[in-house]
PDB file of C-alpha atoms in Angstrom:
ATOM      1  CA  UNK A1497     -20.709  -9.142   9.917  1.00 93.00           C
ATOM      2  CA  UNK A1498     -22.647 -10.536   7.351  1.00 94.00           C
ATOM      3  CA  UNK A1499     -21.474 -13.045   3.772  1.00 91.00           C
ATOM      4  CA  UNK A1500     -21.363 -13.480   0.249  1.00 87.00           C
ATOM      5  CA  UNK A1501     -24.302 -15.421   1.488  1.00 87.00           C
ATOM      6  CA  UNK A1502     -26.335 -12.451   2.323  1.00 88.00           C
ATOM      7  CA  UNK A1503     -26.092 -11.623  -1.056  1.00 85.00           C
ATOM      8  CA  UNK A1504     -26.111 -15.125  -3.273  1.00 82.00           C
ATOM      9  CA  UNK A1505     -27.997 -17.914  -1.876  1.00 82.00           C
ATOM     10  CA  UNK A1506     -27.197 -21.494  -2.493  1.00 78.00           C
ATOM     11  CA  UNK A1507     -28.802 -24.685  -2.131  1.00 78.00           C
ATOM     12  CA  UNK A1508     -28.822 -26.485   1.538  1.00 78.00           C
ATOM     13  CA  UNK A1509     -27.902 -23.313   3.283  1.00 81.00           C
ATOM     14  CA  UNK A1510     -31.077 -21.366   3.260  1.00 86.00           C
ATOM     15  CA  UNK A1511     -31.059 -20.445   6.917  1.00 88.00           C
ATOM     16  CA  UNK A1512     -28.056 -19.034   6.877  1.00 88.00           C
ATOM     17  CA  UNK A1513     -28.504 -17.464   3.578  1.00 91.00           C
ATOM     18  CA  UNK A1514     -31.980 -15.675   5.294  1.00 96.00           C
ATOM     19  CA  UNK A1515     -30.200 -14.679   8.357  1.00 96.00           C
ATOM     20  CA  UNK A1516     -27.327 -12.889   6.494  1.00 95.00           C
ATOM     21  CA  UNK A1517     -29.923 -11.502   3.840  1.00 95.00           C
ATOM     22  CA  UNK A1518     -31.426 -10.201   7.193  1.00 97.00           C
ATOM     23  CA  UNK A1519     -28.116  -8.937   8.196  1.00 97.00           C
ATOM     24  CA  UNK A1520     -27.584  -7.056   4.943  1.00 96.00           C
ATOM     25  CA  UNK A1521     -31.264  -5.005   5.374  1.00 97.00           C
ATOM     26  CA  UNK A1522     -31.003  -3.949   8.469  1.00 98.00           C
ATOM     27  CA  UNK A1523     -27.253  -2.806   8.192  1.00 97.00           C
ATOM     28  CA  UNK A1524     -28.443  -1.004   5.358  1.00 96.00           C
ATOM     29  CA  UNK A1525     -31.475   0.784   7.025  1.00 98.00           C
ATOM     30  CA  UNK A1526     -29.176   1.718  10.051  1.00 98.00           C
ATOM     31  CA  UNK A1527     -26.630   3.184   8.082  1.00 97.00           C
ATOM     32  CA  UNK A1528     -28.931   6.025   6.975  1.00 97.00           C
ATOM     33  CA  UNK A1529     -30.653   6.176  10.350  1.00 98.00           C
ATOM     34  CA  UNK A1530     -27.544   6.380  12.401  1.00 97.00           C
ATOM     35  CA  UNK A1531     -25.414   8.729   9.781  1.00 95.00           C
ATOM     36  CA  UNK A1532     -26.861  12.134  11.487  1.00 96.00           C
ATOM     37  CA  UNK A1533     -24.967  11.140  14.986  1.00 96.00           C
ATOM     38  CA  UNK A1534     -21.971  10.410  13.868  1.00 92.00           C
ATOM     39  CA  UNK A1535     -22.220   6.529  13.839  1.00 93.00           C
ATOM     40  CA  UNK A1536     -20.535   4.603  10.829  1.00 93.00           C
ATOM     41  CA  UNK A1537     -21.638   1.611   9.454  1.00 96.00           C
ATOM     42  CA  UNK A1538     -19.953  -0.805   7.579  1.00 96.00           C
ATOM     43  CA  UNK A1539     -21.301  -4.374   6.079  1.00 96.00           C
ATOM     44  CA  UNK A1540     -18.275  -7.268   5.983  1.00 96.00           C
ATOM     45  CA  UNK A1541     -19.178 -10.011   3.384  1.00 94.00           C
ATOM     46  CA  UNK A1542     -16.656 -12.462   3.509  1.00 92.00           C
ATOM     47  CA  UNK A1543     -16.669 -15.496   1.467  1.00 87.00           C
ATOM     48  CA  UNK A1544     -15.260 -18.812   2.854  1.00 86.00           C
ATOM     49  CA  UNK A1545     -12.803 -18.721   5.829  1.00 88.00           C
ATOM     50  CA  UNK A1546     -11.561 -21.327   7.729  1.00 84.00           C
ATOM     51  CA  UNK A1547     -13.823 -21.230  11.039  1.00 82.00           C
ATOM     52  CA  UNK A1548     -15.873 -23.255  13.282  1.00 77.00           C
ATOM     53  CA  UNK A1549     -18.867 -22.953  11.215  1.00 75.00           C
ATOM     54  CA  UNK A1550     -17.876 -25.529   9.099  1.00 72.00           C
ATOM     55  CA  UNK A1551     -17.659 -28.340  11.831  1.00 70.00           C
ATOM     56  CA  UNK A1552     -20.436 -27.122  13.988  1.00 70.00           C
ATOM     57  CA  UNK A1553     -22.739 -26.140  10.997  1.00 65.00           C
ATOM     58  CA  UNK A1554     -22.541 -29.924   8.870  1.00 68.00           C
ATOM     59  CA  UNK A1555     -21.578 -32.509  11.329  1.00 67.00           C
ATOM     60  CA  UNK A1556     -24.767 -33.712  12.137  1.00 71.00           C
ATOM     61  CA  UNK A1557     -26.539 -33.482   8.946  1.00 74.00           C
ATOM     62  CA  UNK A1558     -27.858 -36.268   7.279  1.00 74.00           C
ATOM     63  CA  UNK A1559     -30.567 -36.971   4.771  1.00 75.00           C
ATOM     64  CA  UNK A1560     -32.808 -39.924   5.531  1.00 82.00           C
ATOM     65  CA  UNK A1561     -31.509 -42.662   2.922  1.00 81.00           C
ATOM     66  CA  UNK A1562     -34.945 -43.222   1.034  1.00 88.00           C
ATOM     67  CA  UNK A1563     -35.362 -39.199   1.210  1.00 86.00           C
ATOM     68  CA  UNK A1564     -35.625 -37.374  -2.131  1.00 86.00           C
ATOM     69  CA  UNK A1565     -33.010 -34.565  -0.756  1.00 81.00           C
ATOM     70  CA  UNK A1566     -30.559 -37.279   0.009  1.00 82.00           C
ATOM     71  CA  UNK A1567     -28.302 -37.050  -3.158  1.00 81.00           C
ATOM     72  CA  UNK A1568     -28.925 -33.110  -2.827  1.00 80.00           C
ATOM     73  CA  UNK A1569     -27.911 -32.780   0.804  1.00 80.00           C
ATOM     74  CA  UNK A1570     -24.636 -35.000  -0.103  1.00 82.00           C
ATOM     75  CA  UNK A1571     -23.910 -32.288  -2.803  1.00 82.00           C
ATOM     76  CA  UNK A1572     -24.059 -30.062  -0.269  1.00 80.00           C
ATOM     77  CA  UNK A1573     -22.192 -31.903   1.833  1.00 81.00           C
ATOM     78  CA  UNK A1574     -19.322 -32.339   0.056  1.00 82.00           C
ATOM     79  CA  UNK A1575     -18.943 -29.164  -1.361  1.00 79.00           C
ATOM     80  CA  UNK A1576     -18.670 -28.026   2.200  1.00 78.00           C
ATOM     81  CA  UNK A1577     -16.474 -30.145   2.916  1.00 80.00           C
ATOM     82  CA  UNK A1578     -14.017 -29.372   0.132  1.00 82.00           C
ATOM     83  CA  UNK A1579     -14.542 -25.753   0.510  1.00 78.00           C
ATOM     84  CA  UNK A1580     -13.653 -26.269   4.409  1.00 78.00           C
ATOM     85  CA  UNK A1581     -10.399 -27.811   3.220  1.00 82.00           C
ATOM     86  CA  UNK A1582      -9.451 -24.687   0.950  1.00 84.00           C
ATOM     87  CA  UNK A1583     -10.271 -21.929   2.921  1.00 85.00           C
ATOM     88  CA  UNK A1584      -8.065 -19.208   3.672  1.00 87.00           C
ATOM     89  CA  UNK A1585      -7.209 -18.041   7.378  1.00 89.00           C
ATOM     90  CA  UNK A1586     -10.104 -15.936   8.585  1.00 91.00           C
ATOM     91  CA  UNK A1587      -6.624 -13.283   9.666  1.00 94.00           C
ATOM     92  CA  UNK A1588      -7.481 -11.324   6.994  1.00 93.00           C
ATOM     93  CA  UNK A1589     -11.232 -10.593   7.887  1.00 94.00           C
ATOM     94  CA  UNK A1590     -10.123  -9.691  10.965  1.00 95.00           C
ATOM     95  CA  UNK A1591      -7.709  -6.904  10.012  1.00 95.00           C
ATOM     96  CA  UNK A1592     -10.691  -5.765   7.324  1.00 95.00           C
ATOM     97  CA  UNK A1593     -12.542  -5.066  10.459  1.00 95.00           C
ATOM     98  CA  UNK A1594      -9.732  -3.824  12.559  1.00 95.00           C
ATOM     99  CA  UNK A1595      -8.976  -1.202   9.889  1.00 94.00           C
ATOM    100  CA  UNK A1596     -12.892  -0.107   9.304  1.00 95.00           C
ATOM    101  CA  UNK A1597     -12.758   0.612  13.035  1.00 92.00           C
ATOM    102  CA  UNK A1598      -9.698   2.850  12.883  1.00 91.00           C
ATOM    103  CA  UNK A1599     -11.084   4.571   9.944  1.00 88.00           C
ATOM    104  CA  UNK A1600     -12.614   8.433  10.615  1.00 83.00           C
ATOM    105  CA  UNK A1601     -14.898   7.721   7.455  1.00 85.00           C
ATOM    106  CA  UNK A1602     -15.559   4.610   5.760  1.00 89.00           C
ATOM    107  CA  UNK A1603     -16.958   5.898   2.230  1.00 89.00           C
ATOM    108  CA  UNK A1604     -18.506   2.492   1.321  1.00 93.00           C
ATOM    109  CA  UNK A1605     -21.678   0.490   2.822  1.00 95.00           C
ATOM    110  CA  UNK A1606     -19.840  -3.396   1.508  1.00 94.00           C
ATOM    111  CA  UNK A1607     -16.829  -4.875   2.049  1.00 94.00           C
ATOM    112  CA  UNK A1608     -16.203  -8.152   0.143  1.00 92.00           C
ATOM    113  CA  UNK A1609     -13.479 -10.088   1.104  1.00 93.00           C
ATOM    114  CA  UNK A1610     -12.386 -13.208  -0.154  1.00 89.00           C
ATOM    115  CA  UNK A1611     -12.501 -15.848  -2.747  1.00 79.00           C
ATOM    116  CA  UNK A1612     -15.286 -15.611  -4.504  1.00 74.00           C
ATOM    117  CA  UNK A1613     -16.739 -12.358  -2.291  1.00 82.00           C
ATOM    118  CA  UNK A1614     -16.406  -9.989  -5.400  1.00 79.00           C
ATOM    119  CA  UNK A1615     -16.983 -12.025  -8.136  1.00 80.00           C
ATOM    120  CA  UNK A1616     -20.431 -13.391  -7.273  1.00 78.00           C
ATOM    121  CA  UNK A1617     -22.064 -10.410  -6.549  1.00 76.00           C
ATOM    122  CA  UNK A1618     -20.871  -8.940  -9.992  1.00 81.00           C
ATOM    123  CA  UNK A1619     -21.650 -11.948 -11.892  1.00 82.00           C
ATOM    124  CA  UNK A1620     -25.246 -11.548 -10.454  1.00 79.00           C
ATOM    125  CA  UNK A1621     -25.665  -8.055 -11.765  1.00 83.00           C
ATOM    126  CA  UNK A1622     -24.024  -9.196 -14.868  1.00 90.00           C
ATOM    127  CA  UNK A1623     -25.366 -12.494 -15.932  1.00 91.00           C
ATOM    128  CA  UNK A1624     -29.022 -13.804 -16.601  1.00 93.00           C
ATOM    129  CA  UNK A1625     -30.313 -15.213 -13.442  1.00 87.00           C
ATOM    130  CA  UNK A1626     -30.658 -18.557 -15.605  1.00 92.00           C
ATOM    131  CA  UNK A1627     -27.358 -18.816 -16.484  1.00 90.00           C
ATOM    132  CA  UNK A1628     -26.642 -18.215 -12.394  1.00 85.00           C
ATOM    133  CA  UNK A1629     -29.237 -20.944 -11.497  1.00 85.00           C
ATOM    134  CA  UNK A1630     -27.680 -23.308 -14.373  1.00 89.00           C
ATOM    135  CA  UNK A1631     -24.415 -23.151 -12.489  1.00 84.00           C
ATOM    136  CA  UNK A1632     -25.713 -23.643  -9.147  1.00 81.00           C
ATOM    137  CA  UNK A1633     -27.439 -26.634 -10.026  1.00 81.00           C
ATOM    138  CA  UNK A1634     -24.217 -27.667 -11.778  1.00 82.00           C
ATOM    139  CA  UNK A1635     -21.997 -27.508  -8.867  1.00 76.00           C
ATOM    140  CA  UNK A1636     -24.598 -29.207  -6.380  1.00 72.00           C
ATOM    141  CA  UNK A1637     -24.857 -32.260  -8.608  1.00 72.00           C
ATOM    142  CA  UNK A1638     -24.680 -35.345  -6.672  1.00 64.00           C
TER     143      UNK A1638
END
């Protein structure tokens, strides 16, 4: 299970952005290595569902007021927060993964799922990475 995160990292969730990155290499490498026996392998990047991580992940965060991250981190923040409040019912991830695992062949390495899950990976291939930093910064402005 990785994210659109393994693929498109934003600002205040580097971590988590490195750990799915992570996810994505060595999901890749064991796909070739474990093709020979038999084993499929199958990378799930869903964008943002409606989980845990959320509350868990950002409810103890805080910048220290005179801190120069502070109005960044409450970018961050809120967009969390707002994104928490829109996402879909992880459900459908869950059947994604239920139907990979039925499947005698799964022709594809990715799986996007999700608002946003298809679209930032192809606006990545397709745009100038300055135009994709420009609107990064513009949606974590304070």
């Amino acid at each position: 299970m990785s994210s659109v995160s393994g693929l498109w990292g934003i600002p205040g969730f580097g971590a988590y952005a490195a750990s799915k990155f992570a996810v994505e290499g060595f999901s890749e490498s064991l796909r070739h290595e474990v093709a020979p026996l038999g084993i499929r392998v199958a990378i799930v990047e869903p964008g943002a569902y409606r989980t845990a991580i959320w509350a868990k992940g950002f409810a103890d965060m805080h910048a220290q007021p005179d801190s120069p991250y502070a109005s960044a981190l409450d970018a961050v923040l809120r967009l969390a927060r707002r994104t928490a409040e829109t996402a879909p019912d992880p459900r459908e991830v869950a059947e994604l993964v239920g139907s990979l695992a039925d499947k005698r062949r799964i022709s594809r390495l990715r799986y996007p799922i999700g608002r946003g899950a298809r679209l930032l990976p192809l606006a990545g291939r397709l745009l100038p990475w300055r135009l994709i930093e420009a609107a990064t910064r513009r949606a974590m402005r304070p």
